[in-house]
Amino acid sequence: MTVMEGLRVPPELSARVPAENRGDGRDAVRLLVGRRAAGSVSHHGFGELPCLLRAGDVLVVNTSRTLPAAVDGRLGEKPVVVHFSTRQDDGRWAVELRTPDARGTTLPRAGGPAGVVVALPGGERLTLLAPLSARGERLWLAAASVADVPAYLGRYGRAIRYGYTERDQPLAAYQTVFSVPSADGLGSAEMPSAGRPFTAGLVTELVSRGVQIAPIVLHTGVASAEAHEPPYPERFAVPASTAWLVNAARAGGGRVVAVGTTAVRALESATSGRGRVRAARGWTDLVITPERGVRAVDGLLTGLHDPEASHLLMLEAVAGRALLERVYGAAVAGGYLWHEFGDVNLLLP
């Protein structure tokens, strides 16, 4: 049970279109700031972020690029939508099958069964093999007949979209200013959305004020709006340059602020029990809870999460229960917008 499970978020607080469709640009979102030491909450525009940070702080950002991971298919006579989540080391993919609805989005469906074949565009096929995990049958390991799945997605796929959004958006709407293509073509099934409000101009202002930008990579898998499960293992990389920047900042009194829960997961996966970050890459199965705590991260910039979401355990680890309750209560009372196109929350020490 998460700390916010009793909170109700009215449906009208779901952001249905990107900020640039509602106002002046990507950064035209609101910023709710919570400070743990003071127990205070304050309201800002996202453009004020450079004034809320200080020289010597480090922003850790996820550079993973969002894939067009949703593809139409058929299971016998029934239409399905395949969400390609994560490529395994042996070339198989973790996938989720969804049922298309009448509004251009999808609904959950029962997984499997093993051995069924999904017909895909271009004469390709996908064979379901086994559930990814004993935790449930939402995600399945599957073998695709096409060798280069990322290239195939580029031809036939589109961004994953959930029912709270109003309409399809171009893939560019799901990329952040930090995203860069990877050499192997892999990326995130769902956008690392905390970085979405940043613009090139805002990044320039942050750097000019002495805030360092440190990249990591974590390719996010399919979360699903309804599942609220702890994250599955995901690919990550923390370069040596980022490890050095974070360690130097902490030694010099600067604050390490992660942009998104994905950045927290990657950085903490590369951190020793004493809080020293090292270069690392591979798979992480780390789940951050209040009991485990955080060792390298001082603050977190993130979107607003559903009350049942497992992400809130990580937020509680960063901010503490009392502040998190205050922040989320203020967000509902203030009419802040939820989900990937919504407003953001900055948690500081």
mmCIF file of C-alpha atoms in Angstrom:
data_model
loop_
_atom_site.group_PDB
_atom_site.id
_atom_site.type_symbol
_atom_site.label_atom_id
_atom_site.label_comp_id
_atom_site.label_asym_id
_atom_site.label_seq_id
_atom_site.Cartn_x
_atom_site.Cartn_y
_atom_site.Cartn_z
ATOM 1 C CA MET A 1 0.000 0.000 0.000
ATOM 2 C CA THR A 2 1.451 3.369 -1.014
ATOM 3 C CA VAL A 3 1.438 6.512 1.082
ATOM 4 C CA MET A 4 -1.120 8.245 -1.187
ATOM 5 C CA GLU A 5 -3.611 5.403 -1.557
ATOM 6 C CA GLY A 6 -6.426 7.347 0.142
ATOM 7 C CA LEU A 7 -6.021 10.361 -2.162
ATOM 8 C CA ARG A 8 -8.537 10.885 -4.975
ATOM 9 C CA VAL A 9 -7.384 12.621 -8.153
ATOM 10 C CA PRO A 10 -10.380 13.900 -10.166
ATOM 11 C CA PRO A 11 -10.404 12.770 -13.827
ATOM 12 C CA GLU A 12 -10.360 16.394 -14.999
ATOM 13 C CA LEU A 13 -6.830 16.723 -13.604
ATOM 14 C CA SER A 14 -5.442 14.373 -16.280
ATOM 15 C CA ALA A 15 -3.396 16.297 -18.857
ATOM 16 C CA ARG A 16 -5.024 15.284 -22.135
ATOM 17 C CA VAL A 17 -2.701 17.049 -24.597
ATOM 18 C CA PRO A 18 0.916 18.307 -24.469
ATOM 19 C CA ALA A 19 1.612 21.645 -22.823
ATOM 20 C CA GLU A 20 2.474 23.268 -26.141
ATOM 21 C CA ASN A 21 -1.066 22.477 -27.302
ATOM 22 C CA ARG A 22 -2.452 24.213 -24.211
ATOM 23 C CA GLY A 23 -0.185 27.255 -23.965
ATOM 24 C CA ASP A 24 3.076 28.833 -25.038
ATOM 25 C CA GLY A 25 5.490 25.896 -25.084
ATOM 26 C CA ARG A 26 6.760 22.756 -23.411
ATOM 27 C CA ASP A 27 7.876 24.697 -20.360
ATOM 28 C CA ALA A 28 4.412 26.238 -19.912
ATOM 29 C CA VAL A 29 3.657 23.910 -17.004
ATOM 30 C CA ARG A 30 3.402 24.488 -13.300
ATOM 31 C CA LEU A 31 6.040 23.484 -10.761
ATOM 32 C CA LEU A 32 5.121 22.468 -7.219
ATOM 33 C CA VAL A 33 8.123 22.589 -4.872
ATOM 34 C CA GLY A 34 8.394 20.728 -1.582
ATOM 35 C CA ARG A 35 11.300 21.293 0.831
ATOM 36 C CA ARG A 36 11.831 18.493 3.318
ATOM 37 C CA ALA A 37 13.777 20.371 6.012
ATOM 38 C CA ALA A 38 11.246 23.212 6.187
ATOM 39 C CA GLY A 39 8.229 21.044 5.471
ATOM 40 C CA SER A 40 7.104 23.763 3.071
ATOM 41 C CA VAL A 41 5.260 23.718 -0.250
ATOM 42 C CA SER A 42 5.372 26.526 -2.812
ATOM 43 C CA HIS A 43 3.898 27.148 -6.263
ATOM 44 C CA HIS A 44 5.925 28.193 -9.317
ATOM 45 C CA GLY A 45 6.082 28.123 -13.075
ATOM 46 C CA PHE A 46 8.565 25.667 -14.572
ATOM 47 C CA GLY A 47 10.545 28.565 -16.005
ATOM 48 C CA GLU A 48 11.554 29.479 -12.432
ATOM 49 C CA LEU A 49 13.581 26.275 -12.043
ATOM 50 C CA PRO A 50 16.990 27.985 -12.555
ATOM 51 C CA CYS A 51 16.196 30.261 -9.601
ATOM 52 C CA LEU A 52 15.322 27.284 -7.401
ATOM 53 C CA LEU A 53 18.624 25.523 -7.989
ATOM 54 C CA ARG A 54 22.096 26.886 -7.265
ATOM 55 C CA ALA A 55 25.609 26.805 -8.645
ATOM 56 C CA GLY A 56 27.231 23.468 -7.858
ATOM 57 C CA ASP A 57 24.011 21.471 -8.099
ATOM 58 C CA VAL A 58 23.874 18.580 -10.571
ATOM 59 C CA LEU A 59 20.810 17.584 -12.581
ATOM 60 C CA VAL A 60 20.943 13.907 -13.565
ATOM 61 C CA VAL A 61 18.953 13.392 -16.791
ATOM 62 C CA ASN A 62 17.879 10.323 -18.739
ATOM 63 C CA THR A 63 18.942 10.492 -22.412
ATOM 64 C CA SER A 64 16.933 7.436 -23.514
ATOM 65 C CA ARG A 65 14.940 8.041 -26.689
ATOM 66 C CA THR A 66 11.268 7.011 -26.809
ATOM 67 C CA LEU A 67 10.452 4.290 -29.322
ATOM 68 C CA PRO A 68 7.230 4.064 -31.365
ATOM 69 C CA ALA A 69 6.554 0.921 -29.351
ATOM 70 C CA ALA A 70 2.846 0.305 -30.131
ATOM 71 C CA VAL A 71 2.012 -1.845 -33.184
ATOM 72 C CA ASP A 72 -1.362 -3.091 -34.425
ATOM 73 C CA GLY A 73 -1.744 -6.851 -34.797
ATOM 74 C CA ARG A 74 -4.250 -9.654 -34.982
ATOM 75 C CA LEU A 75 -4.698 -12.647 -32.722
ATOM 76 C CA GLY A 76 -6.782 -14.914 -34.909
ATOM 77 C CA GLU A 77 -9.753 -12.788 -35.908
ATOM 78 C CA LYS A 78 -9.372 -10.355 -33.011
ATOM 79 C CA PRO A 79 -7.454 -7.069 -33.290
ATOM 80 C CA VAL A 80 -4.813 -6.439 -30.631
ATOM 81 C CA VAL A 81 -2.195 -3.787 -29.989
ATOM 82 C CA VAL A 82 1.295 -5.003 -29.109
ATOM 83 C CA HIS A 83 3.387 -2.864 -26.785
ATOM 84 C CA PHE A 84 7.058 -3.765 -27.238
ATOM 85 C CA SER A 85 8.653 -3.258 -23.823
ATOM 86 C CA THR A 86 12.226 -4.477 -23.423
ATOM 87 C CA ARG A 87 14.651 -6.529 -25.526
ATOM 88 C CA GLN A 88 16.327 -9.340 -23.637
ATOM 89 C CA ASP A 89 19.986 -10.296 -24.069
ATOM 90 C CA ASP A 90 18.994 -13.361 -26.119
ATOM 91 C CA GLY A 91 16.996 -11.274 -28.606
ATOM 92 C CA ARG A 92 13.543 -12.070 -27.271
ATOM 93 C CA TRP A 93 11.263 -9.197 -26.318
ATOM 94 C CA ALA A 94 9.047 -8.564 -23.320
ATOM 95 C CA VAL A 95 5.707 -7.470 -24.764
ATOM 96 C CA GLU A 96 2.237 -6.545 -23.554
ATOM 97 C CA LEU A 97 -0.910 -7.266 -25.559
ATOM 98 C CA ARG A 98 -3.783 -4.795 -25.272
ATOM 99 C CA THR A 99 -7.311 -4.637 -26.680
ATOM 100 C CA PRO A 100 -8.051 -1.610 -28.876
ATOM 101 C CA ASP A 101 -11.063 0.443 -27.832
ATOM 102 C CA ALA A 102 -13.262 2.707 -29.922
ATOM 103 C CA ARG A 103 -11.327 5.875 -29.074
ATOM 104 C CA GLY A 104 -7.905 5.123 -30.498
ATOM 105 C CA THR A 105 -6.512 3.918 -27.173
ATOM 106 C CA THR A 106 -6.386 0.471 -25.565
ATOM 107 C CA LEU A 107 -7.691 -1.569 -22.665
ATOM 108 C CA PRO A 108 -5.924 -4.265 -20.619
ATOM 109 C CA ARG A 109 -6.435 -7.879 -21.640
ATOM 110 C CA ALA A 110 -5.485 -11.238 -20.195
ATOM 111 C CA GLY A 111 -1.994 -12.325 -21.168
ATOM 112 C CA GLY A 112 -1.017 -15.305 -23.300
ATOM 113 C CA PRO A 113 -1.545 -18.113 -23.766
ATOM 114 C CA ALA A 114 1.874 -19.539 -24.556
ATOM 115 C CA GLY A 115 2.333 -20.580 -28.145
ATOM 116 C CA VAL A 116 -0.148 -18.211 -29.740
ATOM 117 C CA VAL A 117 1.009 -16.236 -32.747
ATOM 118 C CA VAL A 118 0.182 -12.579 -33.314
ATOM 119 C CA ALA A 119 0.100 -11.470 -36.945
ATOM 120 C CA LEU A 120 1.929 -8.171 -37.445
ATOM 121 C CA PRO A 121 2.024 -5.690 -40.351
ATOM 122 C CA GLY A 122 4.316 -6.491 -43.253
ATOM 123 C CA GLY A 123 3.748 -10.238 -42.952
ATOM 124 C CA GLU A 124 5.714 -10.527 -39.698
ATOM 125 C CA ARG A 125 4.627 -12.456 -36.607
ATOM 126 C CA LEU A 126 5.160 -12.589 -32.881
ATOM 127 C CA THR A 127 5.046 -15.839 -30.888
ATOM 128 C CA LEU A 128 4.276 -15.640 -27.167
ATOM 129 C CA LEU A 129 6.553 -17.943 -25.177
ATOM 130 C CA ALA A 130 6.086 -17.508 -21.416
ATOM 131 C CA PRO A 131 5.245 -14.853 -18.827
ATOM 132 C CA LEU A 132 8.172 -12.529 -18.142
ATOM 133 C CA SER A 133 7.858 -12.976 -14.396
ATOM 134 C CA ALA A 134 6.081 -15.034 -11.771
ATOM 135 C CA ARG A 135 4.589 -11.739 -10.553
ATOM 136 C CA GLY A 136 1.871 -11.889 -13.208
ATOM 137 C CA GLU A 137 1.002 -12.458 -16.851
ATOM 138 C CA ARG A 138 0.742 -8.885 -18.126
ATOM 139 C CA LEU A 139 4.167 -8.964 -19.801
ATOM 140 C CA TRP A 140 5.224 -11.951 -21.902
ATOM 141 C CA LEU A 141 8.487 -13.056 -23.434
ATOM 142 C CA ALA A 142 8.005 -13.325 -27.172
ATOM 143 C CA ALA A 143 9.995 -14.165 -30.302
ATOM 144 C CA ALA A 144 9.583 -11.824 -33.272
ATOM 145 C CA SER A 145 10.124 -13.015 -36.830
ATOM 146 C CA VAL A 146 11.771 -9.698 -37.704
ATOM 147 C CA ALA A 147 15.442 -9.448 -36.740
ATOM 148 C CA ASP A 148 15.694 -5.660 -36.242
ATOM 149 C CA VAL A 149 12.712 -4.793 -34.072
ATOM 150 C CA PRO A 150 13.650 -1.115 -33.447
ATOM 151 C CA ALA A 151 13.861 -0.515 -37.207
ATOM 152 C CA TYR A 152 10.549 -2.341 -37.673
ATOM 153 C CA LEU A 153 8.934 -0.141 -35.013
ATOM 154 C CA GLY A 154 10.211 2.910 -36.854
ATOM 155 C CA ARG A 155 8.238 1.759 -39.900
ATOM 156 C CA TYR A 156 5.023 0.435 -38.348
ATOM 157 C CA GLY A 157 4.886 1.660 -34.752
ATOM 158 C CA ARG A 158 3.533 4.682 -32.945
ATOM 159 C CA ALA A 159 3.909 6.063 -29.434
ATOM 160 C CA ILE A 160 2.103 4.201 -26.671
ATOM 161 C CA ARG A 161 -1.007 6.136 -25.695
ATOM 162 C CA TYR A 162 -3.415 5.659 -22.792
ATOM 163 C CA GLY A 163 -7.095 6.491 -22.379
ATOM 164 C CA TYR A 164 -6.650 9.713 -20.408
ATOM 165 C CA THR A 165 -5.145 11.432 -23.479
ATOM 166 C CA GLU A 166 -7.317 13.158 -26.056
ATOM 167 C CA ARG A 167 -5.747 12.057 -29.345
ATOM 168 C CA ASP A 168 -2.648 10.614 -30.981
ATOM 169 C CA GLN A 169 0.443 12.825 -30.965
ATOM 170 C CA PRO A 170 3.514 12.671 -33.194
ATOM 171 C CA LEU A 171 6.436 10.715 -31.777
ATOM 172 C CA ALA A 172 8.303 14.016 -31.326
ATOM 173 C CA ALA A 173 5.831 14.923 -28.584
ATOM 174 C CA TYR A 174 7.185 11.947 -26.605
ATOM 175 C CA GLN A 175 10.865 12.902 -26.894
ATOM 176 C CA THR A 176 12.689 15.093 -24.391
ATOM 177 C CA VAL A 177 15.340 17.691 -25.172
ATOM 178 C CA PHE A 178 17.862 15.269 -23.635
ATOM 179 C CA SER A 179 17.012 12.223 -25.759
ATOM 180 C CA VAL A 180 19.622 10.885 -28.163
ATOM 181 C CA PRO A 181 19.531 7.799 -30.396
ATOM 182 C CA SER A 182 21.462 4.797 -29.101
ATOM 183 C CA ALA A 183 23.952 2.904 -31.264
ATOM 184 C CA ASP A 184 21.905 -0.305 -31.046
ATOM 185 C CA GLY A 185 18.590 1.401 -31.781
ATOM 186 C CA LEU A 186 17.124 0.569 -28.364
ATOM 187 C CA GLY A 187 15.177 3.068 -26.302
ATOM 188 C CA SER A 188 12.256 3.483 -23.948
ATOM 189 C CA ALA A 189 8.811 2.028 -24.474
ATOM 190 C CA GLU A 190 7.370 4.954 -22.528
ATOM 191 C CA MET A 191 8.801 8.460 -22.338
ATOM 192 C CA PRO A 192 11.040 9.427 -19.385
ATOM 193 C CA SER A 193 8.562 12.250 -18.981
ATOM 194 C CA ALA A 194 10.079 14.291 -16.150
ATOM 195 C CA GLY A 195 12.481 15.783 -18.704
ATOM 196 C CA ARG A 196 9.711 16.798 -21.089
ATOM 197 C CA PRO A 197 9.222 20.431 -19.929
ATOM 198 C CA PHE A 198 12.897 21.321 -20.469
ATOM 199 C CA THR A 199 13.778 23.433 -23.493
ATOM 200 C CA ALA A 200 17.185 24.216 -24.984
ATOM 201 C CA GLY A 201 16.877 27.768 -23.679
ATOM 202 C CA LEU A 202 16.133 26.629 -20.138
ATOM 203 C CA VAL A 203 19.062 24.190 -20.181
ATOM 204 C CA THR A 204 21.328 27.029 -21.349
ATOM 205 C CA GLU A 205 20.156 29.227 -18.480
ATOM 206 C CA LEU A 206 20.752 26.446 -15.951
ATOM 207 C CA VAL A 207 24.290 25.857 -17.201
ATOM 208 C CA SER A 208 25.020 29.593 -17.245
ATOM 209 C CA ARG A 209 24.072 29.701 -13.559
ATOM 210 C CA GLY A 210 26.517 26.911 -12.695
ATOM 211 C CA VAL A 211 24.133 23.948 -12.619
ATOM 212 C CA GLN A 212 25.753 20.860 -14.139
ATOM 213 C CA ILE A 213 23.861 18.441 -16.409
ATOM 214 C CA ALA A 214 24.895 14.785 -15.993
ATOM 215 C CA PRO A 215 23.507 12.103 -18.344
ATOM 216 C CA ILE A 216 22.481 8.535 -17.588
ATOM 217 C CA VAL A 217 20.561 6.042 -19.697
ATOM 218 C CA LEU A 218 17.704 3.877 -18.515
ATOM 219 C CA HIS A 219 15.453 2.338 -21.142
ATOM 220 C CA THR A 220 12.019 2.274 -19.544
ATOM 221 C CA GLY A 221 9.731 -0.677 -20.117
ATOM 222 C CA VAL A 222 5.953 -0.688 -20.424
ATOM 223 C CA ALA A 223 4.449 0.425 -17.130
ATOM 224 C CA SER A 224 0.737 0.426 -18.122
ATOM 225 C CA ALA A 225 -1.529 3.029 -16.624
ATOM 226 C CA GLU A 226 -3.566 0.453 -14.684
ATOM 227 C CA ALA A 227 -0.901 -1.922 -13.373
ATOM 228 C CA HIS A 228 0.912 0.033 -10.619
ATOM 229 C CA GLU A 229 3.502 -2.729 -10.325
ATOM 230 C CA PRO A 230 7.074 -2.309 -9.098
ATOM 231 C CA PRO A 231 9.376 -1.850 -12.093
ATOM 232 C CA TYR A 232 10.736 -4.877 -13.918
ATOM 233 C CA PRO A 233 14.480 -5.174 -14.689
ATOM 234 C CA GLU A 234 15.591 -2.481 -17.140
ATOM 235 C CA ARG A 235 18.778 -1.675 -19.065
ATOM 236 C CA PHE A 236 20.829 1.213 -17.702
ATOM 237 C CA ALA A 237 24.192 2.913 -18.037
ATOM 238 C CA VAL A 238 25.940 5.451 -15.812
ATOM 239 C CA PRO A 239 29.029 6.859 -17.567
ATOM 240 C CA ALA A 240 32.260 7.620 -15.738
ATOM 241 C CA SER A 241 31.819 11.349 -16.373
ATOM 242 C CA THR A 242 28.478 11.352 -14.556
ATOM 243 C CA ALA A 243 29.869 9.352 -11.656
ATOM 244 C CA TRP A 244 32.676 11.910 -11.340
ATOM 245 C CA LEU A 245 30.302 14.908 -11.486
ATOM 246 C CA VAL A 246 27.977 13.464 -8.854
ATOM 247 C CA ASN A 247 30.778 12.508 -6.475
ATOM 248 C CA ALA A 248 32.435 15.913 -6.903
ATOM 249 C CA ALA A 249 29.171 17.757 -6.292
ATOM 250 C CA ARG A 250 28.460 15.875 -3.104
ATOM 251 C CA ALA A 251 32.007 16.422 -1.868
ATOM 252 C CA GLY A 252 31.676 20.152 -2.578
ATOM 253 C CA GLY A 253 28.298 20.677 -0.944
ATOM 254 C CA GLY A 254 26.219 20.641 -4.121
ATOM 255 C CA ARG A 255 22.904 18.848 -4.413
ATOM 256 C CA VAL A 256 22.246 15.945 -6.776
ATOM 257 C CA VAL A 257 18.753 16.290 -8.241
ATOM 258 C CA ALA A 258 17.459 13.460 -10.400
ATOM 259 C CA VAL A 259 15.150 14.328 -13.289
ATOM 260 C CA GLY A 260 12.642 11.508 -13.073
ATOM 261 C CA THR A 261 12.328 8.229 -11.213
ATOM 262 C CA THR A 262 14.284 6.518 -14.010
ATOM 263 C CA ALA A 263 17.305 8.695 -13.253
ATOM 264 C CA VAL A 264 17.042 7.795 -9.567
ATOM 265 C CA ARG A 265 16.892 4.076 -10.363
ATOM 266 C CA ALA A 266 19.919 4.205 -12.651
ATOM 267 C CA LEU A 267 22.063 6.353 -10.364
ATOM 268 C CA GLU A 268 21.234 4.413 -7.216
ATOM 269 C CA SER A 269 22.004 1.170 -9.071
ATOM 270 C CA ALA A 270 25.549 2.474 -9.557
ATOM 271 C CA THR A 271 26.007 3.677 -5.964
ATOM 272 C CA SER A 272 27.809 1.912 -3.145
ATOM 273 C CA GLY A 273 26.426 1.559 0.360
ATOM 274 C CA ARG A 274 28.536 4.582 1.325
ATOM 275 C CA GLY A 275 27.028 6.769 -1.364
ATOM 276 C CA ARG A 276 29.875 6.778 -3.867
ATOM 277 C CA VAL A 277 28.823 6.497 -7.521
ATOM 278 C CA ARG A 278 30.799 4.422 -10.009
ATOM 279 C CA ALA A 279 30.511 3.883 -13.737
ATOM 280 C CA ALA A 280 28.163 0.968 -14.389
ATOM 281 C CA ARG A 281 25.986 -0.579 -17.070
ATOM 282 C CA GLY A 282 23.781 -3.615 -17.541
ATOM 283 C CA TRP A 283 20.452 -4.544 -15.977
ATOM 284 C CA THR A 284 18.980 -3.170 -12.776
ATOM 285 C CA ASP A 285 16.255 -4.815 -10.714
ATOM 286 C CA LEU A 286 16.552 -2.229 -7.922
ATOM 287 C CA VAL A 287 13.284 -1.173 -6.295
ATOM 288 C CA ILE A 288 13.689 1.892 -4.096
ATOM 289 C CA THR A 289 11.536 2.007 -0.973
ATOM 290 C CA PRO A 290 11.565 4.177 2.164
ATOM 291 C CA GLU A 291 13.226 1.281 3.988
ATOM 292 C CA ARG A 292 16.052 1.071 1.438
ATOM 293 C CA GLY A 293 16.351 4.856 1.081
ATOM 294 C CA VAL A 294 18.512 6.784 -1.380
ATOM 295 C CA ARG A 295 22.289 7.159 -1.170
ATOM 296 C CA ALA A 296 23.359 9.485 -3.987
ATOM 297 C CA VAL A 297 20.226 11.516 -4.730
ATOM 298 C CA ASP A 298 19.344 14.609 -2.706
ATOM 299 C CA GLY A 299 16.334 15.808 -4.678
ATOM 300 C CA LEU A 300 13.938 14.727 -7.399
ATOM 301 C CA LEU A 301 12.091 16.483 -10.211
ATOM 302 C CA THR A 302 9.196 14.310 -11.327
ATOM 303 C CA GLY A 303 5.674 14.290 -12.661
ATOM 304 C CA LEU A 304 2.620 13.661 -10.519
ATOM 305 C CA HIS A 305 1.946 9.946 -10.054
ATOM 306 C CA ASP A 306 -1.316 8.099 -9.511
ATOM 307 C CA PRO A 307 -2.062 7.505 -5.803
ATOM 308 C CA GLU A 308 -1.682 3.724 -6.242
ATOM 309 C CA ALA A 309 1.593 3.934 -8.189
ATOM 310 C CA SER A 310 4.613 2.079 -6.822
ATOM 311 C CA HIS A 311 6.738 5.111 -7.834
ATOM 312 C CA LEU A 312 5.437 6.879 -4.735
ATOM 313 C CA LEU A 313 7.530 4.589 -2.536
ATOM 314 C CA MET A 314 10.608 6.075 -4.218
ATOM 315 C CA LEU A 315 9.266 9.599 -3.722
ATOM 316 C CA GLU A 316 8.704 8.848 -0.046
ATOM 317 C CA ALA A 317 12.309 7.623 0.190
ATOM 318 C CA VAL A 318 13.468 11.021 -1.123
ATOM 319 C CA ALA A 319 10.996 13.383 0.545
ATOM 320 C CA GLY A 320 9.577 11.581 3.574
ATOM 321 C CA ARG A 321 5.937 10.709 4.165
ATOM 322 C CA ALA A 322 4.855 14.005 5.764
ATOM 323 C CA LEU A 323 6.112 16.228 2.943
ATOM 324 C CA LEU A 324 4.801 13.908 0.238
ATOM 325 C CA GLU A 325 1.307 13.985 1.734
ATOM 326 C CA ARG A 326 1.473 17.794 1.889
ATOM 327 C CA VAL A 327 2.697 18.088 -1.715
ATOM 328 C CA TYR A 328 0.040 15.802 -3.179
ATOM 329 C CA GLY A 329 -2.719 17.429 -1.181
ATOM 330 C CA ALA A 330 -1.606 20.818 -2.512
ATOM 331 C CA ALA A 331 -1.446 19.451 -6.059
ATOM 332 C CA VAL A 332 -5.064 18.277 -5.981
ATOM 333 C CA ALA A 333 -6.286 21.427 -4.232
ATOM 334 C CA GLY A 334 -4.380 23.608 -6.700
ATOM 335 C CA GLY A 335 -5.671 21.851 -9.804
ATOM 336 C CA TYR A 336 -2.281 20.582 -10.986
ATOM 337 C CA LEU A 337 -2.338 18.309 -14.031
ATOM 338 C CA TRP A 338 -1.262 14.647 -13.880
ATOM 339 C CA HIS A 339 0.532 12.236 -16.271
ATOM 340 C CA GLU A 340 3.214 12.663 -18.934
ATOM 341 C CA PHE A 341 1.864 15.906 -20.408
ATOM 342 C CA GLY A 342 1.104 17.440 -17.025
ATOM 343 C CA ASP A 343 2.725 19.569 -14.351
ATOM 344 C CA VAL A 344 5.816 18.670 -12.335
ATOM 345 C CA ASN A 345 6.970 18.436 -8.768
ATOM 346 C CA LEU A 346 10.397 19.314 -7.350
ATOM 347 C CA LEU A 347 11.363 17.657 -4.064
ATOM 348 C CA LEU A 348 14.343 19.296 -2.352
ATOM 349 C CA PRO A 349 16.169 18.509 0.907
#
